Short mmCIF file of C-alpha atoms and ligand atoms in Angstrom, two decimals:
data_model
loop_
_atom_site.label_atom_id
_atom_site.label_comp_id
_atom_site.label_asym_id
_atom_site.label_seq_id
_atom_site.Cartn_x
_atom_site.Cartn_y
_atom_site.Cartn_z
CA UNK A 1 32.65 -66.64 89.93
CA UNK A 2 31.08 -64.67 87.08
CA UNK A 3 32.67 -62.90 84.13
CA UNK A 4 31.30 -59.68 85.55
CA UNK A 5 33.22 -59.98 88.79
CA UNK A 6 36.73 -58.72 88.16
CA UNK A 7 39.35 -59.29 90.80
CA UNK A 8 38.03 -62.75 91.71
CA UNK A 9 40.48 -65.45 92.67
CA UNK A 10 40.07 -67.19 89.31
CA UNK A 11 40.86 -65.54 85.95
CA UNK A 12 37.70 -65.32 83.83
CA UNK A 13 38.05 -67.78 80.96
CA UNK A 14 36.86 -67.19 77.38
CA UNK A 15 34.38 -70.07 77.84
CA UNK A 16 32.89 -68.43 80.95
CA UNK A 17 32.63 -65.05 79.24
CA UNK A 18 30.93 -66.66 76.22
CA UNK A 19 28.43 -68.52 78.41
CA UNK A 20 27.54 -65.50 80.51
CA UNK A 21 27.15 -63.27 77.47
CA UNK A 22 24.94 -65.83 75.72
CA UNK A 23 22.65 -66.01 78.76
CA UNK A 24 22.42 -62.21 78.93
CA UNK A 25 21.68 -61.92 75.19
CA UNK A 26 18.96 -64.60 75.44
CA UNK A 27 17.31 -62.57 78.17
CA UNK A 28 17.68 -59.09 76.68
CA UNK A 29 18.08 -59.11 72.89
CA UNK A 30 14.99 -58.04 71.01
CA UNK A 31 15.67 -57.26 67.33
CA UNK A 32 12.60 -55.03 67.24
CA UNK A 33 13.83 -52.51 69.80
CA UNK A 34 15.55 -49.39 68.46
CA UNK A 35 19.30 -49.63 67.96
CA UNK A 36 19.76 -46.79 70.42
CA UNK A 37 17.73 -48.58 73.14
CA UNK A 38 19.66 -51.80 72.56
CA UNK A 39 23.00 -50.02 72.83
CA UNK A 40 21.87 -48.26 76.03
CA UNK A 41 21.21 -51.76 77.46
CA UNK A 42 24.64 -52.94 76.30
CA UNK A 43 26.27 -49.93 77.98
CA UNK A 44 24.37 -50.46 81.22
CA UNK A 45 25.25 -54.17 81.30
CA UNK A 46 28.99 -53.63 80.77
CA UNK A 47 29.01 -55.80 77.63
CA UNK A 48 29.61 -52.75 75.40
CA UNK A 49 33.39 -52.70 75.99
CA UNK A 50 33.97 -55.46 78.56
CA UNK A 51 37.64 -54.63 79.19
CA UNK A 52 36.77 -51.10 80.33
CA UNK A 53 36.02 -50.21 83.97
CA UNK A 54 32.45 -50.71 85.22
CA UNK A 55 31.94 -46.96 85.57
CA UNK A 56 32.43 -46.59 81.81
CA UNK A 57 30.31 -49.31 80.25
CA UNK A 58 32.66 -52.23 80.87
CA UNK A 59 33.25 -55.11 83.28
CA UNK A 60 36.95 -54.78 84.02
CA UNK A 61 37.69 -57.96 82.06
CA UNK A 62 41.05 -58.63 80.34
CA UNK A 63 41.65 -56.90 76.97
CA UNK A 64 40.96 -60.08 74.95
CA UNK A 65 37.31 -59.95 76.04
CA UNK A 66 36.52 -56.97 73.73
CA UNK A 67 37.34 -58.86 70.53
CA UNK A 68 35.66 -62.02 71.78
CA UNK A 69 32.44 -60.29 72.88
CA UNK A 70 32.18 -58.21 69.68
CA UNK A 71 32.42 -61.41 67.59
CA UNK A 72 30.05 -63.35 69.87
CA UNK A 73 27.35 -60.65 69.79
CA UNK A 74 27.28 -60.91 65.99
CA UNK A 75 27.38 -64.73 66.05
CA UNK A 76 24.36 -64.67 68.38
CA UNK A 77 22.48 -62.52 65.85
CA UNK A 78 22.73 -59.31 67.92
CA UNK A 79 24.66 -56.05 67.48
CA UNK A 80 27.63 -54.49 69.31
CA UNK A 81 28.97 -50.94 69.55
CA UNK A 82 29.40 -49.07 66.24
CA UNK A 83 32.50 -49.43 64.07
CA UNK A 84 34.56 -46.38 63.08
CA UNK A 85 37.23 -43.97 64.28
CA UNK A 86 35.05 -42.99 67.23
CA UNK A 87 35.00 -46.40 68.89
CA UNK A 88 38.39 -47.65 67.55
CA UNK A 89 40.53 -44.55 68.13
CA UNK A 90 38.85 -41.64 69.96
CA UNK A 91 37.15 -43.68 72.70
CA UNK A 92 40.21 -45.63 73.93
CA UNK A 93 42.28 -42.42 73.82
CA UNK A 94 39.70 -40.49 75.86
CA UNK A 95 39.41 -43.41 78.28
CA UNK A 96 43.19 -43.48 78.78
CA UNK A 97 43.88 -39.73 78.93
CA UNK A 98 40.64 -37.77 79.39
CA UNK A 99 39.28 -36.34 82.64
CA UNK A 100 36.33 -38.12 84.26
CA UNK A 101 34.06 -35.26 83.15
CA UNK A 102 35.19 -35.68 79.56
CA UNK A 103 34.69 -39.44 79.72
CA UNK A 104 31.16 -38.90 81.09
CA UNK A 105 30.33 -36.51 78.27
CA UNK A 106 32.06 -38.02 75.21
CA UNK A 107 32.17 -41.82 75.56
CA UNK A 108 28.44 -42.55 75.65
CA UNK A 109 27.52 -40.89 72.29
CA UNK A 110 30.45 -42.70 70.63
CA UNK A 111 29.31 -46.08 71.89
CA UNK A 112 25.63 -45.54 71.07
CA UNK A 113 26.50 -44.34 67.56
CA UNK A 114 25.05 -40.84 68.01
CA UNK A 115 28.38 -39.13 67.22
CA UNK A 116 30.96 -40.04 64.59
CA UNK A 117 34.61 -38.92 64.65
CA UNK A 118 37.49 -38.21 62.30
CA UNK A 119 41.23 -37.89 62.90
CA UNK A 120 42.75 -34.42 62.35
CA UNK A 121 46.46 -35.22 62.78
CA UNK A 122 48.33 -34.93 59.43
CA UNK A 123 49.20 -31.60 57.84
CA UNK A 124 50.76 -30.67 54.49
CA UNK A 125 54.12 -30.28 56.31
CA UNK A 126 53.68 -32.90 59.02
CA UNK A 127 52.88 -36.57 58.32
CA UNK A 128 55.61 -38.99 59.41
CA UNK A 129 57.07 -36.08 61.36
CA UNK A 130 53.72 -35.56 63.07
CA UNK A 131 55.26 -33.72 66.04
CA UNK A 132 56.33 -30.99 63.59
CA UNK A 133 52.70 -29.90 63.13
CA UNK A 134 52.03 -26.18 63.00
CA UNK A 135 48.26 -25.76 63.43
CA UNK A 136 48.00 -23.43 66.42
CA UNK A 137 45.62 -23.10 69.37
CA UNK A 138 45.38 -19.88 71.42
CA UNK A 139 43.30 -19.52 74.57
CA UNK A 140 40.68 -16.77 74.40
CA UNK A 141 38.70 -16.64 77.68
CA UNK A 142 37.35 -20.16 78.15
CA UNK A 143 37.67 -21.12 74.48
CA UNK A 144 40.63 -22.29 72.37
CA UNK A 145 40.88 -20.63 68.95
CA UNK A 146 42.37 -22.85 66.26
CA UNK A 147 44.10 -21.82 63.03
CA UNK A 148 45.84 -24.03 60.46
CA UNK A 149 45.33 -26.74 57.88
CA UNK A 150 44.97 -30.49 58.12
CA UNK A 151 45.02 -33.00 55.23
CA UNK A 152 44.26 -36.67 54.42
CA UNK A 153 41.43 -36.64 56.97
CA UNK A 154 39.29 -39.68 56.27
CA UNK A 155 35.52 -39.14 56.72
CA UNK A 156 35.97 -35.54 57.93
CA UNK A 157 33.20 -34.55 55.49
CA UNK A 158 30.58 -36.30 57.59
CA UNK A 159 32.08 -36.48 61.09
CA UNK A 160 30.51 -34.81 64.13
CA UNK A 161 33.76 -34.55 66.09
CA UNK A 162 37.48 -34.42 65.29
CA UNK A 163 40.53 -35.72 67.20
CA UNK A 164 42.61 -32.59 66.75
CA UNK A 165 46.31 -32.07 67.47
CA UNK A 166 47.35 -28.41 67.68
CA UNK A 167 50.36 -26.51 68.98
CA UNK A 168 49.68 -24.54 72.17
CA UNK A 169 53.31 -23.65 72.94
CA UNK A 170 56.04 -22.94 70.35
CA UNK A 171 58.71 -22.07 72.90
CA UNK A 172 59.33 -25.66 73.96
CA UNK A 173 60.67 -28.61 71.89
CA UNK A 174 58.20 -29.87 69.32
CA UNK A 175 56.84 -32.90 71.20
CA UNK A 176 56.12 -30.86 74.33
CA UNK A 177 53.92 -28.04 73.04
CA UNK A 178 51.13 -30.11 71.49
CA UNK A 179 47.60 -30.39 72.90
CA UNK A 180 44.94 -32.98 71.97
CA UNK A 181 41.42 -31.54 71.51
CA UNK A 182 37.94 -32.95 70.90
CA UNK A 183 36.81 -30.54 68.18
CA UNK A 184 33.12 -30.06 67.28
CA UNK A 185 33.18 -30.19 63.44
CA UNK A 186 29.97 -28.33 62.68
CA UNK A 187 30.93 -24.65 63.06
CA UNK A 188 31.71 -21.67 60.78
CA UNK A 189 35.51 -21.80 61.34
CA UNK A 190 35.86 -25.22 59.71
CA UNK A 191 35.89 -25.79 55.96
CA UNK A 192 36.16 -29.38 54.74
CA UNK A 193 37.12 -30.01 51.09
CA UNK A 194 36.98 -33.54 49.70
CA UNK A 195 40.04 -34.73 47.74
CA UNK A 196 39.48 -36.78 44.57
CA UNK A 197 41.88 -39.75 44.47
CA UNK A 198 43.44 -41.46 41.42
CA UNK A 199 40.99 -44.36 41.90
CA UNK A 200 38.11 -41.83 41.57
CA UNK A 201 36.97 -42.26 45.20
CA UNK A 202 36.99 -39.30 47.58
CA UNK A 203 37.30 -40.64 51.11
CA UNK A 204 39.66 -38.11 52.60
CA UNK A 205 39.73 -34.36 52.88
CA UNK A 206 41.58 -31.14 53.44
CA UNK A 207 40.33 -29.36 56.56
CA UNK A 208 40.89 -25.62 56.87
CA UNK A 209 40.63 -24.19 60.39
CA UNK A 210 40.12 -20.42 60.57
CA UNK A 211 39.37 -19.18 64.08
CA UNK A 212 37.61 -22.49 64.80
CA UNK A 213 36.64 -22.76 68.45
CA UNK A 214 36.94 -25.54 71.04
CA UNK A 215 35.60 -25.25 74.60
CA UNK A 216 38.38 -25.34 77.21
CA UNK A 217 36.80 -28.48 78.70
CA UNK A 218 37.43 -30.39 75.47
CA UNK A 219 41.17 -30.82 76.05
CA UNK A 220 41.98 -34.56 76.20
CA UNK A 221 44.57 -34.89 78.96
CA UNK A 222 46.69 -31.90 79.94
CA UNK A 223 47.50 -28.81 77.87
CA UNK A 224 50.92 -29.38 76.24
CA UNK A 225 50.82 -33.15 76.91
CA UNK A 226 48.96 -34.13 73.74
CA UNK A 227 51.83 -36.15 72.27
CA UNK A 228 51.28 -38.99 74.74
CA UNK A 229 47.57 -39.12 73.87
CA UNK A 230 48.44 -39.01 70.14
CA UNK A 231 50.71 -42.06 70.58
CA UNK A 232 47.78 -43.94 72.14
CA UNK A 233 45.59 -43.16 69.12
CA UNK A 234 48.37 -44.21 66.71
CA UNK A 235 48.93 -47.49 68.56
CA UNK A 236 45.20 -48.32 68.24
CA UNK A 237 45.28 -47.30 64.58
CA UNK A 238 48.06 -49.82 63.81
CA UNK A 239 46.31 -52.49 65.81
CA UNK A 240 42.98 -52.02 64.04
CA UNK A 241 44.25 -51.41 60.50
CA UNK A 242 42.87 -54.79 59.44
CA UNK A 243 39.44 -54.58 61.10
CA UNK A 244 36.64 -56.06 59.08
CA UNK A 245 33.07 -54.98 58.41
CA UNK A 246 30.75 -56.77 60.89
CA UNK A 247 28.58 -59.39 59.15
CA UNK A 248 25.26 -58.71 60.88
CA UNK A 249 22.48 -61.28 60.67
CA UNK A 250 20.17 -60.84 57.66
CA UNK A 251 17.13 -61.50 59.90
CA UNK A 252 14.40 -58.82 60.08
CA UNK A 253 14.25 -56.39 63.01
CA UNK A 254 14.42 -52.67 63.72
CA UNK A 255 17.77 -52.78 65.54
CA UNK A 256 19.32 -55.00 62.85
CA UNK A 257 17.99 -52.81 60.01
CA UNK A 258 19.49 -49.74 61.68
CA UNK A 259 22.83 -51.49 62.34
CA UNK A 260 23.06 -52.66 58.71
CA UNK A 261 22.24 -49.13 57.49
CA UNK A 262 24.83 -47.67 59.86
CA UNK A 263 27.50 -50.10 58.56
CA UNK A 264 26.55 -49.39 54.91
CA UNK A 265 26.89 -45.70 55.59
CA UNK A 266 30.23 -46.09 57.35
CA UNK A 267 31.80 -48.50 54.86
CA UNK A 268 30.70 -46.48 51.78
CA UNK A 269 33.80 -44.37 52.45
CA UNK A 270 35.95 -47.51 52.57
CA UNK A 271 34.52 -49.45 49.59
CA UNK A 272 37.95 -49.37 47.89
CA UNK A 273 39.87 -50.63 50.96
CA UNK A 274 39.67 -54.33 49.93
CA UNK A 275 41.25 -53.30 46.59
CA UNK A 276 43.84 -51.24 48.52
CA UNK A 277 44.80 -54.51 50.27
CA UNK A 278 45.55 -56.10 46.86
CA UNK A 279 42.67 -58.62 46.42
CA UNK A 280 44.95 -61.66 46.69
CA UNK A 281 41.70 -63.63 46.96
CA UNK A 282 41.06 -62.97 43.24
CA UNK A 283 44.43 -64.02 41.74
CA UNK A 284 43.59 -67.68 41.05
CA UNK A 285 40.25 -66.85 39.42
CA UNK A 286 41.87 -63.99 37.52
CA UNK A 287 44.54 -66.36 36.12
CA UNK A 288 41.86 -68.88 35.10
CA UNK A 289 39.70 -66.27 33.38
CA UNK A 290 42.73 -64.85 31.55
CA UNK A 291 43.69 -68.40 30.38
CA UNK A 292 47.15 -68.28 32.02
CA UNK A 293 46.65 -70.61 34.99
CA UNK A 294 48.99 -73.20 33.39
CA UNK A 295 51.78 -70.71 32.81
CA UNK A 296 54.62 -71.83 35.15
CA UNK A 297 55.84 -68.28 35.81
CA UNK A 298 52.33 -67.10 36.78
CA UNK A 299 51.81 -70.20 38.94
CA UNK A 300 55.07 -69.50 40.76
CA UNK A 301 54.06 -65.87 41.41
CA UNK A 302 50.58 -66.87 42.63
CA UNK A 303 52.03 -69.52 44.98
CA UNK A 304 54.53 -67.03 46.41
CA UNK A 305 51.81 -64.45 47.05
CA UNK A 306 49.42 -66.91 48.70
CA UNK A 307 52.28 -68.23 50.86
CA UNK A 308 53.04 -64.70 52.08
CA UNK A 309 49.37 -64.21 52.84
CA UNK A 310 49.04 -67.50 54.72
CA UNK A 311 52.13 -66.80 56.83
CA UNK A 312 50.80 -63.36 57.70
CA UNK A 313 47.44 -64.83 58.74
CA UNK A 314 49.24 -67.24 61.08
CA UNK A 315 51.28 -64.41 62.61
CA UNK A 316 48.07 -62.43 63.24
CA UNK A 317 46.40 -65.52 64.68
CA UNK A 318 49.37 -66.17 67.01
CA UNK A 319 49.14 -62.58 68.23
CA UNK A 320 45.38 -62.92 68.76
CA UNK A 321 45.81 -66.10 70.81
CA UNK A 322 48.61 -64.47 72.84
CA UNK A 323 46.25 -61.57 73.64
CA UNK A 324 43.52 -64.04 74.64
CA UNK A 325 46.00 -65.63 77.02
CA UNK A 326 46.65 -62.23 78.56
CA UNK A 327 49.93 -61.22 76.84
CA UNK A 328 50.58 -57.49 76.41
CA UNK A 329 50.22 -56.23 72.81
CA UNK A 330 53.68 -56.44 71.24
CA UNK A 331 55.19 -55.69 67.85
CA UNK A 332 52.41 -57.41 65.94
CA UNK A 333 50.74 -54.09 65.01
CA UNK A 334 53.81 -52.88 63.10
CA UNK A 335 54.65 -56.36 61.76
CA UNK A 336 51.08 -56.87 60.56
CA UNK A 337 50.96 -53.45 58.95
CA UNK A 338 54.24 -54.07 57.09
CA UNK A 339 53.09 -57.53 55.99
CA UNK A 340 49.83 -56.02 54.68
CA UNK A 341 51.85 -53.55 52.56
CA UNK A 342 54.10 -56.29 51.17
CA UNK A 343 51.13 -58.51 50.33
CA UNK A 344 49.23 -55.64 48.68
CA UNK A 345 52.21 -54.70 46.49
CA UNK A 346 52.92 -58.32 45.55
CA UNK A 347 49.27 -58.91 44.77
CA UNK A 348 49.14 -55.88 42.48
CA UNK A 349 52.28 -57.17 40.72
CA UNK A 350 50.73 -60.62 40.20
CA UNK A 351 47.43 -59.15 38.95
CA UNK A 352 49.41 -56.96 36.52
CA UNK A 353 51.39 -60.03 35.26
CA UNK A 354 48.14 -61.91 34.69
CA UNK A 355 46.32 -59.04 33.02
CA UNK A 356 49.32 -57.97 30.87
CA UNK A 357 48.28 -55.13 28.53
CA UNK A 358 44.62 -55.53 29.59
CA UNK A 359 45.71 -54.25 33.02
CA UNK A 360 45.74 -50.77 31.49
CA UNK A 361 41.97 -50.92 30.99
CA UNK A 362 39.63 -49.49 33.62
CA UNK A 363 35.90 -49.16 34.06
CA UNK A 364 33.08 -51.70 34.35
CA UNK A 365 34.02 -53.56 31.12
CA UNK A 366 37.54 -54.36 32.34
CA UNK A 367 38.55 -57.44 34.40
CA UNK A 368 36.23 -58.22 37.35
CA UNK A 369 34.02 -55.23 36.59
CA UNK A 370 36.89 -52.77 37.10
CA UNK A 371 38.12 -54.25 40.39
CA UNK A 372 41.57 -55.20 39.05
CA UNK A 373 42.13 -51.69 37.68
CA UNK A 374 41.07 -50.34 41.07
CA UNK A 375 43.60 -52.63 42.79
CA UNK A 376 46.45 -51.27 40.67
CA UNK A 377 45.76 -47.63 41.56
CA UNK A 378 44.69 -48.18 45.20
CA UNK A 379 47.55 -50.34 46.54
CA UNK A 380 50.02 -47.45 47.08
CA UNK A 381 47.77 -46.11 49.86
CA UNK A 382 48.29 -49.29 51.91
CA UNK A 383 51.90 -48.45 52.72
CA UNK A 384 51.15 -44.81 53.64
CA UNK A 385 47.95 -44.75 55.72
CA UNK A 386 48.37 -45.05 59.49
CA UNK A 387 52.18 -44.58 59.28
CA UNK A 388 54.38 -45.49 56.30
CA UNK A 389 56.37 -48.72 55.89
CA UNK A 390 59.60 -46.88 56.69
CA UNK A 391 58.12 -45.58 59.95
CA UNK A 392 56.94 -49.10 60.93
CA UNK A 393 60.50 -50.34 60.24
CA UNK A 394 61.92 -47.58 62.44
CA UNK A 395 59.50 -48.60 65.25
CA UNK A 396 60.48 -52.27 64.96
CA UNK A 397 64.19 -51.46 64.77
CA UNK A 398 64.16 -49.22 67.83
CA UNK A 399 61.44 -50.65 70.07
CA UNK A 400 61.71 -54.38 69.29
CA UNK A 401 65.25 -55.03 68.03
CA UNK A 402 66.84 -52.40 70.29
CA UNK A 403 68.89 -50.90 67.45
CA UNK A 404 70.31 -47.37 67.88
CA UNK A 405 67.63 -44.68 67.52
CA UNK A 406 67.37 -42.54 64.41
CA UNK A 407 69.44 -39.34 64.76
CA UNK A 408 67.03 -36.51 65.60
CA UNK A 409 68.72 -33.13 65.71
CA UNK A 410 65.49 -31.16 66.27
CA UNK A 411 64.29 -32.99 69.38
CA UNK A 412 65.52 -30.57 72.06
CA UNK A 413 65.25 -27.28 70.18
CA UNK A 414 62.24 -25.01 70.88
CA UNK A 415 59.77 -25.41 68.01
CA UNK A 416 59.88 -21.66 67.20
CA UNK A 417 63.66 -21.90 66.59
CA UNK A 418 63.54 -24.74 64.08
CA UNK A 419 64.97 -23.24 60.90
CA UNK A 420 62.47 -24.73 58.40
CA UNK A 421 59.54 -23.26 60.38
CA UNK A 422 60.73 -19.72 59.82
C1 FAD B 501 44.20 -43.79 52.79
C2 FAD B 501 44.78 -42.82 53.80
C3 FAD B 501 44.01 -42.39 54.86
C4 FAD B 501 44.53 -41.48 55.80
N1 FAD B 501 43.72 -41.04 56.82
C5 FAD B 501 44.19 -40.11 57.67
C6 FAD B 501 43.31 -39.53 58.66
O1 FAD B 501 42.13 -39.90 58.77
N2 FAD B 501 43.79 -38.57 59.48
C7 FAD B 501 45.08 -38.12 59.40
O2 FAD B 501 45.44 -37.24 60.19
N3 FAD B 501 45.94 -38.63 58.46
C8 FAD B 501 45.51 -39.59 57.59
N4 FAD B 501 46.36 -40.10 56.62
C9 FAD B 501 47.71 -39.54 56.51
C10 FAD B 501 48.85 -40.49 56.85
O3 FAD B 501 48.90 -40.71 58.24
C11 FAD B 501 50.14 -39.82 56.31
O4 FAD B 501 50.02 -39.77 54.90
C12 FAD B 501 51.37 -40.61 56.68
O5 FAD B 501 51.64 -40.50 58.06
C13 FAD B 501 52.63 -40.15 55.91
O6 FAD B 501 52.79 -38.77 55.98
P1 FAD B 501 53.04 -37.90 54.64
O7 FAD B 501 51.98 -38.25 53.66
O8 FAD B 501 53.17 -36.48 55.06
O9 FAD B 501 54.43 -38.43 54.05
P2 FAD B 501 55.87 -37.99 54.52
O10 FAD B 501 55.97 -38.06 56.00
O11 FAD B 501 56.22 -36.70 53.86
O12 FAD B 501 56.77 -39.14 53.92
C14 FAD B 501 57.28 -39.14 52.59
C15 FAD B 501 58.22 -40.33 52.44
O13 FAD B 501 59.37 -40.16 53.30
C16 FAD B 501 59.53 -41.30 54.14
N5 FAD B 501 59.99 -40.90 55.48
C17 FAD B 501 59.54 -39.86 56.22
N6 FAD B 501 60.17 -39.80 57.42
C18 FAD B 501 61.03 -40.85 57.44
C19 FAD B 501 61.94 -41.34 58.42
N7 FAD B 501 62.09 -40.74 59.61
N8 FAD B 501 62.66 -42.45 58.11
C20 FAD B 501 62.53 -43.06 56.91
N9 FAD B 501 61.67 -42.64 55.94
C21 FAD B 501 60.93 -41.56 56.21
C22 FAD B 501 58.14 -41.90 54.24
O14 FAD B 501 58.17 -43.26 54.60
C23 FAD B 501 57.59 -41.67 52.84
O15 FAD B 501 58.04 -42.67 51.96
C24 FAD B 501 45.86 -41.02 55.68
C25 FAD B 501 46.67 -41.45 54.59
C26 FAD B 501 46.13 -42.34 53.65
C27 FAD B 501 47.00 -42.80 52.50
#
């Protein structure tokens, strides 16, 4: 059998997938072709997203094949589909919930890198309580007209498209009147304002929608059924919160140059994310440089932090192997996200212990060229982005441990009758 023949009697093995991919890359990869041409080949071959159906650029392989093939393409010196909210969040949501026409129109430009996306979910009054959102959408002929405000929208200042949640019916309970739209970002009704953060970066935005327009065909799923599609996006967001920048080959070539430039462009917005994660990798060197690596209290704190980090790596690795063996994704998204918050906070605490009063200094002359100062003011974001720690604990308590659900008095009341909306 071949790895491109789903439904065979034998399950495709990782070794078989690797071998078949390597043979295909040997035959087709040419670093001097344009990145666009290379990605068109990837799409046509089904190696773009191998777990997807053949009709949409895949091979119908098990879910583990996506991670494996993405890593193998880079190891072989080639390039895969682009990184970013488009391929990580919008594409799997559209694949799961969109009509065939929408899939035909929207998936290809995401996978070739022609269109980038941002997530327009959170609002000033709706973050953890996302279903309480109040941005509205009203149908006018064959176009939806959108009014409201979004906030915290990473990369909205340079995205082509937005994953937009808006309320299309206020007379039903809050989860039922939401619709998921694919919103073209470049239009007069959309104003994007960058927000300056306390670490001086500006990676997210406020987005003001004033009579912004979305074609009727751009509804993802059914009108009023957007909550289900939103949950799909959020599940992918938790799963991919730890995704790394691809380390493309440094070899010359047109496609490689373009892929490196694309990654530089994308990750410019996220340059502070390693600091947000706490930079546990720097604690030992930091202690040495500060002359405190023999201090027993510091040594204890460093050992505790690195132990937490090692345990978390093993948990993630166990989950990855389970996926490779065909297990359904479980609680590891929420567990991993919580562990990342705990490690980031502990790492910031250890860096602050090591730096002592010098931890108050910032700028290029401070420890590690300003990186430690950036850690101390970036770490709080880790436990908020993509769903707060408390929300992850609620998910684990209810979905994994089977504890009684949180009391929700507003679940069955029509949205328009909720008192705080008045
Ligand atoms: C770096 C970063 C990037 C982001 N990018 C995006 C993006 O691209 N697009 C987007 O739409 N959003 C984005 N967000 C927004 C993020 O999803 C929200 O900030 C998050 O969901 C929390 O919502 P909130 O800020 O309104 O806080 P709130 O929901 O107001 O929470 C305030 C506090 O109350 C607690 N709390 C709330 N409800 C409960 C509960 N039921 N049980 C227990 N405790 C509770 C919370 O845990 C928190 O401590 C981003 C946020 C950050 C920090």
